[in-house]
Short mmCIF file of N, CA and C in Angstrom, two decimals:
data_model
loop_
_atom_site.label_atom_id
_atom_site.label_comp_id
_atom_site.label_asym_id
_atom_site.label_seq_id
_atom_site.Cartn_x
_atom_site.Cartn_y
_atom_site.Cartn_z
N VAL A 1 -61.84 112.76 -57.41
CA VAL A 1 -62.73 112.57 -56.29
C VAL A 1 -63.24 111.13 -56.28
N ALA A 2 -63.54 110.59 -57.44
CA ALA A 2 -64.04 109.21 -57.51
C ALA A 2 -63.00 108.22 -57.00
N PHE A 3 -61.74 108.42 -57.36
CA PHE A 3 -60.67 107.52 -56.89
C PHE A 3 -60.58 107.55 -55.37
N ILE A 4 -60.63 108.73 -54.78
CA ILE A 4 -60.53 108.85 -53.32
C ILE A 4 -61.75 108.20 -52.67
N GLY A 5 -62.90 108.32 -53.28
CA GLY A 5 -64.10 107.65 -52.77
C GLY A 5 -63.92 106.14 -52.77
N ARG A 6 -63.33 105.59 -53.84
CA ARG A 6 -63.07 104.15 -53.89
C ARG A 6 -62.03 103.75 -52.85
N LEU A 7 -61.02 104.59 -52.65
CA LEU A 7 -60.01 104.32 -51.63
C LEU A 7 -60.64 104.29 -50.25
N ARG A 8 -61.50 105.24 -49.95
CA ARG A 8 -62.18 105.28 -48.66
C ARG A 8 -63.00 104.02 -48.44
N LYS A 9 -63.71 103.58 -49.48
CA LYS A 9 -64.51 102.37 -49.36
C LYS A 9 -63.63 101.13 -49.16
N ALA A 10 -62.51 101.07 -49.87
CA ALA A 10 -61.59 99.94 -49.70
C ALA A 10 -61.03 99.90 -48.28
N LEU A 11 -60.69 101.06 -47.74
CA LEU A 11 -60.18 101.11 -46.37
C LEU A 11 -61.22 100.62 -45.37
N SER A 12 -62.49 100.90 -45.65
CA SER A 12 -63.55 100.51 -44.71
C SER A 12 -63.72 98.99 -44.65
N LEU A 13 -63.18 98.26 -45.63
CA LEU A 13 -63.27 96.80 -45.62
C LEU A 13 -62.21 96.15 -44.75
N ILE A 14 -61.22 96.91 -44.33
CA ILE A 14 -60.13 96.39 -43.50
C ILE A 14 -60.65 96.14 -42.09
N GLN A 15 -60.39 94.96 -41.59
CA GLN A 15 -60.72 94.62 -40.21
C GLN A 15 -59.42 94.38 -39.45
N LEU A 16 -59.25 95.10 -38.36
CA LEU A 16 -58.05 94.99 -37.55
C LEU A 16 -58.30 94.06 -36.36
N ASP A 17 -57.36 93.15 -36.13
CA ASP A 17 -57.43 92.27 -34.97
C ASP A 17 -56.72 93.00 -33.84
N LEU A 18 -57.46 93.50 -32.89
CA LEU A 18 -56.92 94.31 -31.81
C LEU A 18 -56.36 93.43 -30.69
N PRO A 19 -55.39 93.94 -29.93
CA PRO A 19 -54.80 93.17 -28.84
C PRO A 19 -55.83 92.67 -27.82
N SER A 20 -56.95 93.38 -27.70
CA SER A 20 -57.99 92.98 -26.76
C SER A 20 -58.78 91.75 -27.23
N GLY A 21 -58.51 91.30 -28.46
CA GLY A 21 -59.25 90.18 -29.01
C GLY A 21 -60.46 90.61 -29.82
N GLN A 22 -60.76 91.91 -29.80
CA GLN A 22 -61.86 92.44 -30.58
C GLN A 22 -61.36 92.82 -31.97
N PHE A 23 -62.30 93.12 -32.84
CA PHE A 23 -61.97 93.57 -34.18
C PHE A 23 -62.38 95.02 -34.34
N GLY A 24 -61.62 95.76 -35.10
CA GLY A 24 -61.94 97.16 -35.36
C GLY A 24 -61.88 97.43 -36.85
N GLY A 25 -62.60 98.44 -37.25
CA GLY A 25 -62.62 98.83 -38.66
C GLY A 25 -61.80 100.09 -38.89
N VAL A 26 -61.62 100.41 -40.15
CA VAL A 26 -60.86 101.59 -40.53
C VAL A 26 -61.81 102.57 -41.22
N GLN A 27 -61.75 103.81 -40.79
CA GLN A 27 -62.51 104.88 -41.46
C GLN A 27 -61.53 105.99 -41.79
N ALA A 28 -61.82 106.71 -42.86
CA ALA A 28 -60.95 107.81 -43.26
C ALA A 28 -61.78 108.94 -43.87
N SER A 29 -61.35 110.15 -43.59
CA SER A 29 -61.95 111.33 -44.20
C SER A 29 -60.89 111.98 -45.08
N PHE A 30 -61.32 112.54 -46.20
CA PHE A 30 -60.40 113.17 -47.14
C PHE A 30 -60.93 114.54 -47.53
N GLY A 31 -60.03 115.50 -47.63
CA GLY A 31 -60.33 116.81 -48.17
C GLY A 31 -59.54 116.99 -49.45
N ILE A 32 -60.19 117.42 -50.49
CA ILE A 32 -59.57 117.54 -51.80
C ILE A 32 -59.69 118.98 -52.31
N ALA A 33 -58.61 119.48 -52.86
CA ALA A 33 -58.62 120.76 -53.57
C ALA A 33 -57.83 120.56 -54.86
N ALA A 34 -58.27 121.19 -55.91
CA ALA A 34 -57.63 121.03 -57.23
C ALA A 34 -56.97 122.33 -57.67
N THR A 35 -55.93 122.21 -58.47
CA THR A 35 -55.24 123.40 -58.96
C THR A 35 -56.17 124.27 -59.79
N THR A 36 -57.18 123.69 -60.40
CA THR A 36 -58.13 124.48 -61.18
C THR A 36 -58.99 125.36 -60.29
N GLN A 37 -58.96 125.11 -58.98
CA GLN A 37 -59.76 125.90 -58.05
C GLN A 37 -58.98 127.09 -57.49
N LEU A 38 -57.70 127.16 -57.78
CA LEU A 38 -56.91 128.28 -57.27
C LEU A 38 -57.28 129.57 -57.99
N PRO A 39 -57.25 130.67 -57.28
CA PRO A 39 -57.51 131.96 -57.94
C PRO A 39 -56.47 132.21 -59.04
N ALA A 40 -56.89 132.86 -60.08
CA ALA A 40 -55.98 133.17 -61.19
C ALA A 40 -55.17 134.42 -60.86
N VAL A 41 -54.33 134.31 -59.85
CA VAL A 41 -53.46 135.41 -59.45
C VAL A 41 -52.06 134.88 -59.27
N ALA A 42 -51.11 135.76 -59.30
CA ALA A 42 -49.71 135.36 -59.25
C ALA A 42 -49.32 134.70 -57.94
N ASP A 43 -50.00 135.02 -56.83
CA ASP A 43 -49.60 134.46 -55.55
C ASP A 43 -50.30 133.14 -55.20
N ALA A 44 -51.07 132.57 -56.15
CA ALA A 44 -51.67 131.27 -55.91
C ALA A 44 -50.54 130.25 -55.77
N SER A 45 -50.60 129.43 -54.73
CA SER A 45 -49.47 128.58 -54.42
C SER A 45 -49.90 127.22 -53.90
N LEU A 46 -48.92 126.36 -53.74
CA LEU A 46 -49.16 125.06 -53.14
C LEU A 46 -49.67 125.24 -51.71
N ASP A 47 -49.18 126.24 -51.01
CA ASP A 47 -49.62 126.51 -49.65
C ASP A 47 -51.13 126.80 -49.62
N LEU A 48 -51.60 127.58 -50.55
CA LEU A 48 -53.02 127.90 -50.63
C LEU A 48 -53.83 126.65 -50.96
N LEU A 49 -53.33 125.85 -51.88
CA LEU A 49 -54.01 124.61 -52.24
C LEU A 49 -54.11 123.68 -51.03
N MET A 50 -53.05 123.60 -50.23
CA MET A 50 -53.06 122.78 -49.03
C MET A 50 -54.07 123.31 -48.00
N ARG A 51 -54.15 124.61 -47.87
CA ARG A 51 -55.14 125.20 -46.95
C ARG A 51 -56.56 124.87 -47.40
N TYR A 52 -56.80 124.92 -48.71
CA TYR A 52 -58.13 124.58 -49.22
C TYR A 52 -58.45 123.11 -48.93
N ALA A 53 -57.50 122.22 -49.17
CA ALA A 53 -57.71 120.80 -48.91
C ALA A 53 -57.94 120.56 -47.41
N ASP A 54 -57.20 121.27 -46.58
CA ASP A 54 -57.36 121.14 -45.13
C ASP A 54 -58.75 121.59 -44.71
N ARG A 55 -59.22 122.70 -45.28
CA ARG A 55 -60.57 123.19 -44.96
C ARG A 55 -61.61 122.15 -45.38
N ALA A 56 -61.43 121.52 -46.54
CA ALA A 56 -62.36 120.48 -47.00
C ALA A 56 -62.32 119.27 -46.07
N LEU A 57 -61.13 118.92 -45.57
CA LEU A 57 -61.00 117.80 -44.64
C LEU A 57 -61.78 118.08 -43.36
N TYR A 58 -61.63 119.26 -42.79
CA TYR A 58 -62.36 119.59 -41.57
C TYR A 58 -63.86 119.62 -41.81
N HIS A 59 -64.26 120.03 -43.00
CA HIS A 59 -65.68 120.00 -43.34
C HIS A 59 -66.17 118.55 -43.40
N ALA A 60 -65.36 117.66 -43.98
CA ALA A 60 -65.72 116.24 -44.04
C ALA A 60 -65.90 115.68 -42.63
N LYS A 61 -64.99 116.02 -41.74
CA LYS A 61 -65.09 115.54 -40.36
C LYS A 61 -66.33 116.10 -39.66
N ALA A 62 -66.65 117.36 -39.94
CA ALA A 62 -67.82 117.98 -39.33
C ALA A 62 -69.13 117.34 -39.81
N LEU A 63 -69.10 116.76 -40.99
CA LEU A 63 -70.29 116.10 -41.54
C LEU A 63 -70.47 114.68 -41.01
N GLY A 64 -69.60 114.26 -40.12
CA GLY A 64 -69.76 112.94 -39.53
C GLY A 64 -68.61 112.00 -39.80
N ARG A 65 -67.56 112.48 -40.36
CA ARG A 65 -66.37 111.67 -40.66
C ARG A 65 -66.65 110.63 -41.72
N ASN A 66 -65.59 109.89 -42.09
CA ASN A 66 -65.68 108.86 -43.13
C ASN A 66 -66.32 109.43 -44.39
N GLN A 67 -65.81 110.58 -44.81
CA GLN A 67 -66.37 111.33 -45.94
C GLN A 67 -65.25 111.76 -46.90
N VAL A 68 -65.64 112.08 -48.11
CA VAL A 68 -64.76 112.73 -49.08
C VAL A 68 -65.42 114.05 -49.43
N GLN A 69 -64.68 115.15 -49.25
CA GLN A 69 -65.23 116.47 -49.57
C GLN A 69 -64.28 117.23 -50.48
N LEU A 70 -64.83 117.80 -51.51
CA LEU A 70 -64.09 118.66 -52.43
C LEU A 70 -64.22 120.10 -51.94
N TRP A 71 -63.11 120.83 -51.91
CA TRP A 71 -63.14 122.21 -51.46
C TRP A 71 -64.09 123.03 -52.33
N GLN A 72 -64.86 123.88 -51.68
CA GLN A 72 -65.76 124.82 -52.33
C GLN A 72 -65.50 126.20 -51.76
N PRO A 73 -65.71 127.26 -52.52
CA PRO A 73 -65.47 128.62 -52.02
C PRO A 73 -66.22 128.93 -50.73
N THR A 74 -67.35 128.30 -50.49
CA THR A 74 -68.10 128.56 -49.27
C THR A 74 -67.39 128.04 -48.03
N LEU A 75 -66.36 127.21 -48.20
CA LEU A 75 -65.59 126.68 -47.08
C LEU A 75 -64.45 127.59 -46.68
N THR A 76 -64.25 128.66 -47.40
CA THR A 76 -63.11 129.56 -47.17
C THR A 76 -63.46 130.61 -46.13
N ASP A 77 -62.53 130.81 -45.20
CA ASP A 77 -62.70 131.93 -44.28
C ASP A 77 -61.72 133.02 -44.66
N SER A 78 -61.72 134.11 -43.94
CA SER A 78 -60.91 135.27 -44.31
C SER A 78 -59.41 134.96 -44.28
N SER A 79 -58.98 133.93 -43.53
CA SER A 79 -57.56 133.62 -43.47
C SER A 79 -57.07 132.92 -44.73
N ASP A 80 -58.00 132.44 -45.58
CA ASP A 80 -57.63 131.77 -46.82
C ASP A 80 -57.41 132.72 -47.98
N ALA A 81 -57.77 133.95 -47.82
CA ALA A 81 -57.68 134.89 -48.94
C ALA A 81 -56.25 135.33 -49.20
#
């Protein structure tokens, strides 16, 4: 999580020279899920891990974007089970 936070901060330092002559910045949101967070069941898979990370990403965007969020069980809906 710390590495992704540093990556997000580094991206925010980038200034883009836009065709209009203006400058723009870069913002990024990240959702993270770890294999240690997967249920200890035989059907735990990469697909489930990706869904958890996706849920964390949408949570990051809902909090105002330009965020890093680690998946938590409270972010799971019934389709993640």
